[in-house]
Short mmCIF file of C-alpha atoms in Angstrom, two decimals:
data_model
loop_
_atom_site.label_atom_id
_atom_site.label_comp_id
_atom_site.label_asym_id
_atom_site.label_seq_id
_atom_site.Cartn_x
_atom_site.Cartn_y
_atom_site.Cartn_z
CA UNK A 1 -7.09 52.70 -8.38
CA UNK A 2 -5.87 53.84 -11.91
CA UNK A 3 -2.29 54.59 -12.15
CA UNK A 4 -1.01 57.07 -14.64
CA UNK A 5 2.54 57.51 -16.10
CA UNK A 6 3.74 59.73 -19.01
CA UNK A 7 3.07 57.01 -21.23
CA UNK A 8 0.19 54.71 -19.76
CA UNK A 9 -2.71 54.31 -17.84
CA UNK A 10 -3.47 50.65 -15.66
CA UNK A 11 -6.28 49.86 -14.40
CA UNK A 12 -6.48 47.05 -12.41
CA UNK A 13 -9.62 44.79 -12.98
CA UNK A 14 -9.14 41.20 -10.84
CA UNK A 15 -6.94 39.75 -8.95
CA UNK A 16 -3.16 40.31 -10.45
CA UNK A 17 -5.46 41.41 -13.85
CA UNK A 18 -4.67 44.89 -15.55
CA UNK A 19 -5.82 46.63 -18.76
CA UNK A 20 -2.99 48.64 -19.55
CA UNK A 21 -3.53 52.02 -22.23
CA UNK A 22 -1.31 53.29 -23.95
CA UNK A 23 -1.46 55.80 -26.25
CA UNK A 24 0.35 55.79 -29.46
CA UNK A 25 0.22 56.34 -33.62
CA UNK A 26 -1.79 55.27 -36.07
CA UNK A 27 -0.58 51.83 -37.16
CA UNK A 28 -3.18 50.05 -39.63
CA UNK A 29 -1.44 46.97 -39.77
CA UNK A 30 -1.91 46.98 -36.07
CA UNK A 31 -5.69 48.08 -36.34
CA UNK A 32 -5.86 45.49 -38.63
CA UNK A 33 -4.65 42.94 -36.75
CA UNK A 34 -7.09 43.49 -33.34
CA UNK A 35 -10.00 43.53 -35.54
CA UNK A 36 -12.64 41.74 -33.35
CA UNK A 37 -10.98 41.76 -30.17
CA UNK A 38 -13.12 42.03 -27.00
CA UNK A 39 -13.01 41.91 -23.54
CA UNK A 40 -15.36 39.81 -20.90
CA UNK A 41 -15.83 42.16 -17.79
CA UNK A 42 -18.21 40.61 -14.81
CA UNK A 43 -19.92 43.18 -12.85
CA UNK A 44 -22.69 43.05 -9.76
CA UNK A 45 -24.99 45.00 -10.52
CA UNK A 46 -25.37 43.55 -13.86
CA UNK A 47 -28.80 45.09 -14.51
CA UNK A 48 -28.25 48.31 -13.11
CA UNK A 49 -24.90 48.60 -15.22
CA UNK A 50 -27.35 47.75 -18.33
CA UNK A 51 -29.59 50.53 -17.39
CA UNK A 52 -26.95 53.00 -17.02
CA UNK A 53 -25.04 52.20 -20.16
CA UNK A 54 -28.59 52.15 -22.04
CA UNK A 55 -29.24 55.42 -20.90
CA UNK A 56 -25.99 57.39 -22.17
CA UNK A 57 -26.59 55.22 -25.76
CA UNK A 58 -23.60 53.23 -25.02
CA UNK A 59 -25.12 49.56 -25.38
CA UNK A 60 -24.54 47.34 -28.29
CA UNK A 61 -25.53 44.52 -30.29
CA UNK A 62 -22.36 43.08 -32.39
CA UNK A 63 -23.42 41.91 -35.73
CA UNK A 64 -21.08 39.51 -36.08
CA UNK A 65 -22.56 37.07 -32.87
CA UNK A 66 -26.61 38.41 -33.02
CA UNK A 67 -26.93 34.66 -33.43
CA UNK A 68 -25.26 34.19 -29.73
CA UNK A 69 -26.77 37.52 -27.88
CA UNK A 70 -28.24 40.50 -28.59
CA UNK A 71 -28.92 43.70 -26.18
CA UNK A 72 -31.57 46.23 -27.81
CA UNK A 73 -33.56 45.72 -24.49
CA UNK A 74 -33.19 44.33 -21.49
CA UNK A 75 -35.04 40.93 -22.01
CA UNK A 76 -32.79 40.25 -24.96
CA UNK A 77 -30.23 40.96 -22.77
CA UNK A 78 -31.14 39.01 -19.58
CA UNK A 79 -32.09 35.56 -22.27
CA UNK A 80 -28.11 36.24 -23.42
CA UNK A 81 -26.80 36.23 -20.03
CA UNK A 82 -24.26 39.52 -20.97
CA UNK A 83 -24.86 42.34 -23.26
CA UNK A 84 -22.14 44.60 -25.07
CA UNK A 85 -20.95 47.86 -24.86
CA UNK A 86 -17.52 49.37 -26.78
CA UNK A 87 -17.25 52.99 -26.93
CA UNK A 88 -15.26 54.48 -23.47
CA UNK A 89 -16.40 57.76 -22.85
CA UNK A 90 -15.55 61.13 -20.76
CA UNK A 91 -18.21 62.57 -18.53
CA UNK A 92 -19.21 65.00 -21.33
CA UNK A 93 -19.67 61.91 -23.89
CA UNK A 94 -17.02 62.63 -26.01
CA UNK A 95 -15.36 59.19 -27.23
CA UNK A 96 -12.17 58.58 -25.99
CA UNK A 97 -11.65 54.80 -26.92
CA UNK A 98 -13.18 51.70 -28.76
CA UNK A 99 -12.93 48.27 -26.52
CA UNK A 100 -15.68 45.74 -27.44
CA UNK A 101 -16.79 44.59 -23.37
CA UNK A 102 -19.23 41.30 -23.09
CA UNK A 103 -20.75 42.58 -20.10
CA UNK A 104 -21.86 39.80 -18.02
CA UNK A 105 -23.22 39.23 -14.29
CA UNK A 106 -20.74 37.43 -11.50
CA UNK A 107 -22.81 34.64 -11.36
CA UNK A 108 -22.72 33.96 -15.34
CA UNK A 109 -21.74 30.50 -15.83
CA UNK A 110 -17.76 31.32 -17.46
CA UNK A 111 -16.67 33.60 -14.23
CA UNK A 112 -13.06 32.29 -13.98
CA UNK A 113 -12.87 30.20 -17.18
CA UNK A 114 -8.92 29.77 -18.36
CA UNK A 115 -8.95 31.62 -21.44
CA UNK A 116 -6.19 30.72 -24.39
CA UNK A 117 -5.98 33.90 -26.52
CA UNK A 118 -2.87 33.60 -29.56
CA UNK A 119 -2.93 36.67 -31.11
CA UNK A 120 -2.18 35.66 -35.22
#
């Protein structure tokens, strides 16, 4: 379940895993900084989720990696193996948030991978 305090929101996504929001000032050094940054989310009902996020406009094919997947229909999507999605929105569509997610199925090949992220 999400937990909210004054100045957060967590939501837990794995095992001891959290995405933690927090609200706060413009900073475009900061901006700056997590230019390109993404998360890899693994879902169940991979093609379902597709269809859904197709539907409300919400899927997305990152220019900077068409030459590693692409998502402007389902077949493109399936021969990638994950397709894309950033903008978070509220049931009425309004745009709350912009988080890059490489959408993929639980049984694509890098479920559980270590991953070694240094921020610069």
């Amino acid at each position: 379940d999400v937990q909210l305090a004054a100045d957060a929101a967590v939501v837990p996504v794995g095992p001891s895993c959290h995405l933690v929001f927090r609200e706060c000032d413009a900073d475009p050094v900061a901006e700056a900084a997590m230019e390109g940054v993404h998360i890899a989310i693994y879902v169940s009902d991979w093609k379902g989720a597709y269809e859904r996020l197709t539907a409300l406009g919400l899927t997305w094919s990152n220019p900077r990696f068409t030459h590693l997947d692409m998502c402007d229909d389902f077949e493109q999507a399936r021969a990638s193996r994950q397709f894309r999605f950033k903008h978070i929105v509220d049931p009425s569509g309004e745009r709350l948030l912009e988080l890059e997610h490489e959408t993929r199925a639980l049984r694509h090949f890098q479920w559980f991978k270590p991953v070694h992220y240094l921020p610069a």
